[in-house]
Amino acid sequence: EVPATATSEPSNVAVVEAIGLAGPSHKTSVEVNRKIREFLWEPNFHANTPAEILANTNKPRWNTDVHFNVTPNKELVNRLLVVLERKFAGDGMRTKDLRDKLHKNFINRCKQEKISAAAKEITNTRSRRARRAGENHKRRTKAYGSNMVAINQEMGRDCANALPKEAMSGGESDDEVSETGRRRVIRTVRPSWRSDEYNRFIQVIDRFVGLQLGANSHQLLSRVYGRTVDVAVPTNLNPSLAQWALRHGL
């Protein structure tokens, strides 16, 4: 008896296994990611109607303060898996594949929030420094105007043209720090072009600012020298500074 020859047609089982090994298509993966984003709250969401904004606000969101597998994220994952499995199970998406995509979305959200928090802190710091520089210059100008004779006498020169805001605060980068046993202080970073005499002039004015504020002087943060940075003389000084205000050779 002649044995039957093997058929060249693949079995249905082999076809199913091949599909399983191949995994979901790129199109399916993209659609899964889109569905996940659609389901979750979007922090940078923009819409034209209050209803759309409210709908986004009411969507569930990751708690980035806890782990992916911890409540309430654990329950959110289970909710999302029910939705995603129902829609994509027939497209080669295993539960593991869906969970991996959810985890990746969670990690991305954590990274974005860290970046957003860092960027917000930088913006707040810059705004705080700019506001403080403006307030300091107003106080110094007022203090000099009220105590011009005394300040000029202590400095041994007329300092009326030594008050440009860019010279007194430009180039400084102040950081608020706490020192053991003391209230908060500001460590100043001085620009290298300022002479020792000009730095002394600023200290003299600040002393008069404190005297002028009287009982309210405690509201000002103490300013202590931190370091000197190498920067050029500002080109927009108005009025221009006298030579005594510039470090020798500039």
mmCIF file of C-alpha atoms in Angstrom:
data_model
loop_
_atom_site.group_PDB
_atom_site.id
_atom_site.type_symbol
_atom_site.label_atom_id
_atom_site.label_comp_id
_atom_site.label_asym_id
_atom_site.label_seq_id
_atom_site.Cartn_x
_atom_site.Cartn_y
_atom_site.Cartn_z
ATOM 1 C CA GLU A 1 0.000 0.000 0.000
ATOM 2 C CA VAL A 2 1.344 3.339 -1.028
ATOM 3 C CA PRO A 3 1.258 5.888 1.843
ATOM 4 C CA ALA A 4 -0.670 9.062 1.240
ATOM 5 C CA THR A 5 1.469 12.023 0.264
ATOM 6 C CA ALA A 6 1.665 14.965 2.688
ATOM 7 C CA THR A 7 -0.478 17.873 1.707
ATOM 8 C CA SER A 8 1.196 21.198 0.985
ATOM 9 C CA GLU A 9 -1.768 23.210 2.311
ATOM 10 C CA PRO A 10 -1.195 24.640 5.826
ATOM 11 C CA SER A 11 -3.657 23.558 8.496
ATOM 12 C CA ASN A 12 -6.020 26.029 10.164
ATOM 13 C CA VAL A 13 -4.160 25.496 13.435
ATOM 14 C CA ALA A 14 -0.874 26.485 11.809
ATOM 15 C CA VAL A 15 -2.436 29.623 10.373
ATOM 16 C CA VAL A 16 -3.793 30.667 13.777
ATOM 17 C CA GLU A 17 -0.423 29.989 15.406
ATOM 18 C CA ALA A 18 1.327 32.040 12.739
ATOM 19 C CA ILE A 19 -0.995 34.963 13.368
ATOM 20 C CA GLY A 20 -0.367 34.680 17.100
ATOM 21 C CA LEU A 21 3.405 34.674 16.606
ATOM 22 C CA ALA A 22 3.233 37.628 14.254
ATOM 23 C CA GLY A 23 1.428 39.717 16.869
ATOM 24 C CA PRO A 24 -0.807 42.712 16.272
ATOM 25 C CA SER A 25 -0.242 44.945 13.292
ATOM 26 C CA HIS A 26 1.279 48.410 13.576
ATOM 27 C CA LYS A 27 -2.100 49.876 12.704
ATOM 28 C CA THR A 28 -3.705 48.007 15.600
ATOM 29 C CA SER A 29 -1.000 49.157 18.021
ATOM 30 C CA VAL A 30 -1.525 52.769 16.987
ATOM 31 C CA GLU A 31 -5.270 52.402 17.415
ATOM 32 C CA VAL A 32 -4.837 50.907 20.902
ATOM 33 C CA ASN A 33 -2.660 53.830 21.983
ATOM 34 C CA ARG A 34 -5.209 56.268 20.577
ATOM 35 C CA LYS A 35 -8.017 54.530 22.463
ATOM 36 C CA ILE A 36 -6.054 54.706 25.713
ATOM 37 C CA ARG A 37 -5.431 58.434 25.287
ATOM 38 C CA GLU A 38 -9.088 58.937 24.393
ATOM 39 C CA PHE A 39 -10.206 57.183 27.581
ATOM 40 C CA LEU A 40 -7.924 59.122 29.961
ATOM 41 C CA TRP A 41 -7.847 62.733 31.113
ATOM 42 C CA GLU A 42 -5.629 64.979 28.982
ATOM 43 C CA PRO A 43 -3.902 67.832 30.888
ATOM 44 C CA ASN A 44 -3.230 69.887 27.747
ATOM 45 C CA PHE A 45 -6.715 69.430 26.330
ATOM 46 C CA HIS A 46 -8.086 72.301 24.220
ATOM 47 C CA ALA A 47 -11.725 72.625 23.177
ATOM 48 C CA ASN A 48 -14.196 75.236 22.001
ATOM 49 C CA THR A 49 -17.140 74.281 24.187
ATOM 50 C CA PRO A 50 -17.553 74.009 27.983
ATOM 51 C CA ALA A 51 -19.161 70.597 27.518
ATOM 52 C CA GLU A 52 -16.022 69.181 25.898
ATOM 53 C CA ILE A 53 -13.824 70.678 28.598
ATOM 54 C CA LEU A 54 -16.062 69.228 31.312
ATOM 55 C CA ALA A 55 -16.045 65.822 29.624
ATOM 56 C CA ASN A 56 -12.243 65.790 29.654
ATOM 57 C CA THR A 57 -12.137 66.937 33.284
ATOM 58 C CA ASN A 58 -14.382 64.046 34.318
ATOM 59 C CA LYS A 59 -12.238 61.391 32.651
ATOM 60 C CA PRO A 60 -10.193 59.059 34.874
ATOM 61 C CA ARG A 61 -6.498 59.859 35.334
ATOM 62 C CA TRP A 62 -3.346 58.192 36.599
ATOM 63 C CA ASN A 63 -2.174 58.835 40.129
ATOM 64 C CA THR A 64 1.514 59.502 39.465
ATOM 65 C CA ASP A 65 2.323 59.574 43.178
ATOM 66 C CA VAL A 66 1.949 55.794 43.509
ATOM 67 C CA HIS A 67 3.084 52.729 41.552
ATOM 68 C CA PHE A 68 1.332 51.415 38.471
ATOM 69 C CA ASN A 69 0.174 48.251 40.301
ATOM 70 C CA VAL A 70 -1.130 50.090 43.373
ATOM 71 C CA THR A 71 -4.610 51.465 44.100
ATOM 72 C CA PRO A 72 -6.126 53.501 42.468
ATOM 73 C CA ASN A 73 -4.052 52.777 39.349
ATOM 74 C CA LYS A 74 -4.612 49.047 39.736
ATOM 75 C CA GLU A 75 -8.382 49.494 39.473
ATOM 76 C CA LEU A 76 -8.016 51.899 36.547
ATOM 77 C CA VAL A 77 -5.904 49.335 34.682
ATOM 78 C CA ASN A 78 -8.604 46.706 35.170
ATOM 79 C CA ARG A 79 -11.278 49.087 33.854
ATOM 80 C CA LEU A 80 -9.218 49.893 30.790
ATOM 81 C CA LEU A 81 -8.407 46.254 30.111
ATOM 82 C CA VAL A 82 -12.116 45.400 29.968
ATOM 83 C CA VAL A 83 -12.662 48.088 27.325
ATOM 84 C CA LEU A 84 -9.533 47.280 25.312
ATOM 85 C CA GLU A 85 -9.927 43.496 25.367
ATOM 86 C CA ARG A 86 -13.488 43.797 24.142
ATOM 87 C CA LYS A 87 -12.361 45.916 21.192
ATOM 88 C CA PHE A 88 -8.964 44.457 20.246
ATOM 89 C CA ALA A 89 -8.873 40.813 21.370
ATOM 90 C CA GLY A 90 -9.679 39.676 17.833
ATOM 91 C CA ASP A 91 -6.787 41.692 16.394
ATOM 92 C CA GLY A 92 -3.993 39.689 17.973
ATOM 93 C CA MET A 93 -3.769 41.872 21.093
ATOM 94 C CA ARG A 94 -3.084 39.766 24.159
ATOM 95 C CA THR A 95 -3.866 40.981 27.666
ATOM 96 C CA LYS A 96 -0.115 41.256 28.267
ATOM 97 C CA ASP A 97 0.275 43.491 25.197
ATOM 98 C CA LEU A 98 -2.526 45.750 26.372
ATOM 99 C CA ARG A 99 -1.141 45.939 29.907
ATOM 100 C CA ASP A 100 2.302 46.846 28.538
ATOM 101 C CA LYS A 101 0.793 49.701 26.559
ATOM 102 C CA LEU A 102 -1.084 50.942 29.614
ATOM 103 C CA HIS A 103 2.128 50.821 31.634
ATOM 104 C CA LYS A 104 3.967 52.785 28.953
ATOM 105 C CA ASN A 105 1.216 55.420 28.976
ATOM 106 C CA PHE A 106 1.507 55.641 32.771
ATOM 107 C CA ILE A 107 5.308 56.052 32.607
ATOM 108 C CA ASN A 108 4.987 58.766 29.960
ATOM 109 C CA ARG A 109 2.487 60.651 32.112
ATOM 110 C CA CYS A 110 4.858 60.459 35.102
ATOM 111 C CA LYS A 111 7.713 61.857 32.996
ATOM 112 C CA GLN A 112 5.555 64.659 31.615
ATOM 113 C CA GLU A 113 4.422 65.690 35.080
ATOM 114 C CA LYS A 114 8.015 65.794 36.331
ATOM 115 C CA ILE A 115 9.016 67.944 33.361
ATOM 116 C CA SER A 116 5.981 70.188 33.860
ATOM 117 C CA ALA A 117 6.742 70.573 37.562
ATOM 118 C CA ALA A 118 10.395 71.401 36.850
ATOM 119 C CA ALA A 119 9.474 73.903 34.124
ATOM 120 C CA LYS A 120 6.900 75.516 36.395
ATOM 121 C CA GLU A 121 9.460 75.858 39.175
ATOM 122 C CA ILE A 122 11.941 77.504 36.793
ATOM 123 C CA THR A 123 9.283 79.959 35.605
ATOM 124 C CA ASN A 124 8.225 80.739 39.175
ATOM 125 C CA THR A 125 11.838 81.265 40.223
ATOM 126 C CA ARG A 126 12.500 83.660 37.342
ATOM 127 C CA SER A 127 9.310 85.599 38.073
ATOM 128 C CA ARG A 128 10.143 85.787 41.769
ATOM 129 C CA ARG A 129 13.663 87.065 41.063
ATOM 130 C CA ALA A 130 12.426 89.649 38.551
ATOM 131 C CA ARG A 131 9.758 90.884 40.961
ATOM 132 C CA ARG A 132 12.252 91.049 43.811
ATOM 133 C CA ALA A 133 14.760 92.966 41.646
ATOM 134 C CA GLY A 134 12.084 95.514 40.749
ATOM 135 C CA GLU A 135 11.002 95.955 44.368
ATOM 136 C CA ASN A 136 14.609 96.260 45.559
ATOM 137 C CA HIS A 137 15.369 98.953 42.978
ATOM 138 C CA LYS A 138 12.312 100.998 43.991
ATOM 139 C CA ARG A 139 13.317 100.831 47.664
ATOM 140 C CA ARG A 140 16.934 101.723 46.891
ATOM 141 C CA THR A 141 15.961 104.673 44.694
ATOM 142 C CA LYS A 142 13.600 105.967 47.369
ATOM 143 C CA ALA A 143 16.190 105.473 50.118
ATOM 144 C CA TYR A 144 18.835 107.348 48.130
ATOM 145 C CA GLY A 145 16.455 110.199 47.357
ATOM 146 C CA SER A 146 15.568 110.567 51.034
ATOM 147 C CA ASN A 147 19.142 110.213 52.321
ATOM 148 C CA MET A 148 21.213 111.597 49.452
ATOM 149 C CA VAL A 149 23.438 113.856 51.558
ATOM 150 C CA ALA A 150 24.229 111.165 54.122
ATOM 151 C CA ILE A 151 24.923 108.484 51.492
ATOM 152 C CA ASN A 152 27.096 110.772 49.351
ATOM 153 C CA GLN A 153 29.022 111.805 52.455
ATOM 154 C CA GLU A 154 29.622 108.196 53.498
ATOM 155 C CA MET A 155 30.712 107.268 49.975
ATOM 156 C CA GLY A 156 32.810 110.422 49.583
ATOM 157 C CA ARG A 157 31.316 111.161 46.164
ATOM 158 C CA ASP A 158 28.115 112.110 44.340
ATOM 159 C CA CYS A 159 26.309 108.837 43.555
ATOM 160 C CA ALA A 160 23.249 110.279 41.808
ATOM 161 C CA ASN A 161 24.138 108.577 38.509
ATOM 162 C CA ALA A 162 24.924 105.207 40.083
ATOM 163 C CA LEU A 163 21.347 103.939 40.349
ATOM 164 C CA PRO A 164 20.506 102.179 37.033
ATOM 165 C CA LYS A 165 18.425 99.091 37.755
ATOM 166 C CA GLU A 166 20.483 97.032 35.297
ATOM 167 C CA ALA A 167 23.648 97.873 37.229
ATOM 168 C CA MET A 168 22.275 97.256 40.704
ATOM 169 C CA SER A 169 20.496 93.987 39.970
ATOM 170 C CA GLY A 170 21.341 92.911 36.417
ATOM 171 C CA GLY A 171 23.470 89.795 36.245
ATOM 172 C CA GLU A 172 22.511 88.609 39.714
ATOM 173 C CA SER A 173 20.994 85.203 40.229
ATOM 174 C CA ASP A 174 19.522 85.012 43.714
ATOM 175 C CA ASP A 175 18.661 81.758 45.464
ATOM 176 C CA GLU A 176 16.615 81.593 48.633
ATOM 177 C CA VAL A 177 18.165 79.191 51.136
ATOM 178 C CA SER A 178 17.592 78.307 54.767
ATOM 179 C CA GLU A 179 20.490 78.368 57.183
ATOM 180 C CA THR A 180 20.544 76.412 60.431
ATOM 181 C CA GLY A 181 19.173 78.527 63.243
ATOM 182 C CA ARG A 182 18.424 81.439 60.916
ATOM 183 C CA ARG A 183 15.558 82.627 58.807
ATOM 184 C CA ARG A 184 15.756 82.428 55.025
ATOM 185 C CA VAL A 185 18.520 84.363 53.316
ATOM 186 C CA ILE A 186 19.372 85.212 49.718
ATOM 187 C CA ARG A 187 22.819 84.272 48.479
ATOM 188 C CA THR A 188 23.674 86.795 45.789
ATOM 189 C CA VAL A 189 25.801 86.100 42.749
ATOM 190 C CA ARG A 190 27.613 89.311 41.849
ATOM 191 C CA PRO A 191 28.634 90.278 38.312
ATOM 192 C CA SER A 192 32.418 90.490 37.948
ATOM 193 C CA TRP A 193 32.432 93.946 36.323
ATOM 194 C CA ARG A 194 31.256 95.747 39.475
ATOM 195 C CA SER A 195 34.002 97.376 41.537
ATOM 196 C CA ASP A 196 34.362 96.803 45.268
ATOM 197 C CA GLU A 197 33.403 100.448 45.755
ATOM 198 C CA TYR A 198 30.164 99.990 43.828
ATOM 199 C CA ASN A 199 29.345 96.846 45.799
ATOM 200 C CA ARG A 200 29.929 98.892 48.969
ATOM 201 C CA PHE A 201 27.595 101.580 47.624
ATOM 202 C CA ILE A 202 24.816 98.992 47.224
ATOM 203 C CA GLN A 203 25.398 97.755 50.783
ATOM 204 C CA VAL A 204 25.224 101.327 52.105
ATOM 205 C CA ILE A 205 21.926 101.940 50.312
ATOM 206 C CA ASP A 206 20.500 98.639 51.577
ATOM 207 C CA ARG A 207 21.348 99.698 55.124
ATOM 208 C CA PHE A 208 19.391 102.919 54.614
ATOM 209 C CA VAL A 209 16.526 100.908 53.098
ATOM 210 C CA GLY A 210 16.343 98.927 56.342
ATOM 211 C CA LEU A 211 16.404 102.111 58.430
ATOM 212 C CA GLN A 212 13.677 103.643 56.294
ATOM 213 C CA LEU A 213 11.442 100.581 56.652
ATOM 214 C CA GLY A 214 11.871 100.676 60.410
ATOM 215 C CA ALA A 215 9.777 98.027 62.160
ATOM 216 C CA ASN A 216 8.863 96.509 58.784
ATOM 217 C CA SER A 217 12.484 95.769 57.863
ATOM 218 C CA HIS A 218 12.060 92.195 59.138
ATOM 219 C CA GLN A 219 9.988 91.508 56.006
ATOM 220 C CA LEU A 220 13.122 91.744 53.854
ATOM 221 C CA LEU A 221 15.181 88.609 53.347
ATOM 222 C CA SER A 222 18.802 89.030 54.386
ATOM 223 C CA ARG A 223 21.219 89.187 51.451
ATOM 224 C CA VAL A 224 24.613 87.517 51.832
ATOM 225 C CA TYR A 225 27.395 87.249 49.276
ATOM 226 C CA GLY A 226 27.516 83.912 47.483
ATOM 227 C CA ARG A 227 29.955 84.106 44.590
ATOM 228 C CA THR A 228 31.103 86.260 41.670
ATOM 229 C CA VAL A 229 30.400 85.333 38.051
ATOM 230 C CA ASP A 230 32.341 86.540 35.017
ATOM 231 C CA VAL A 231 29.956 88.649 32.900
ATOM 232 C CA ALA A 232 30.318 91.708 30.672
ATOM 233 C CA VAL A 233 29.186 95.212 31.575
ATOM 234 C CA PRO A 234 25.535 95.721 30.497
ATOM 235 C CA THR A 235 25.281 97.767 27.304
ATOM 236 C CA ASN A 236 21.901 99.332 28.146
ATOM 237 C CA LEU A 237 22.890 101.332 31.234
ATOM 238 C CA ASN A 238 21.101 104.681 31.464
ATOM 239 C CA PRO A 239 22.755 106.783 32.746
ATOM 240 C CA SER A 240 26.207 105.359 32.085
ATOM 241 C CA LEU A 241 28.212 104.477 35.170
ATOM 242 C CA ALA A 242 31.255 106.445 36.280
ATOM 243 C CA GLN A 243 34.636 104.713 36.195
ATOM 244 C CA TRP A 244 34.675 104.253 39.975
ATOM 245 C CA ALA A 245 31.749 101.816 39.661
ATOM 246 C CA LEU A 246 33.656 99.553 37.250
ATOM 247 C CA ARG A 247 36.328 97.072 38.182
ATOM 248 C CA HIS A 248 39.790 98.235 37.120
ATOM 249 C CA GLY A 249 40.594 97.516 33.483
ATOM 250 C CA LEU A 250 36.994 97.502 32.197
#
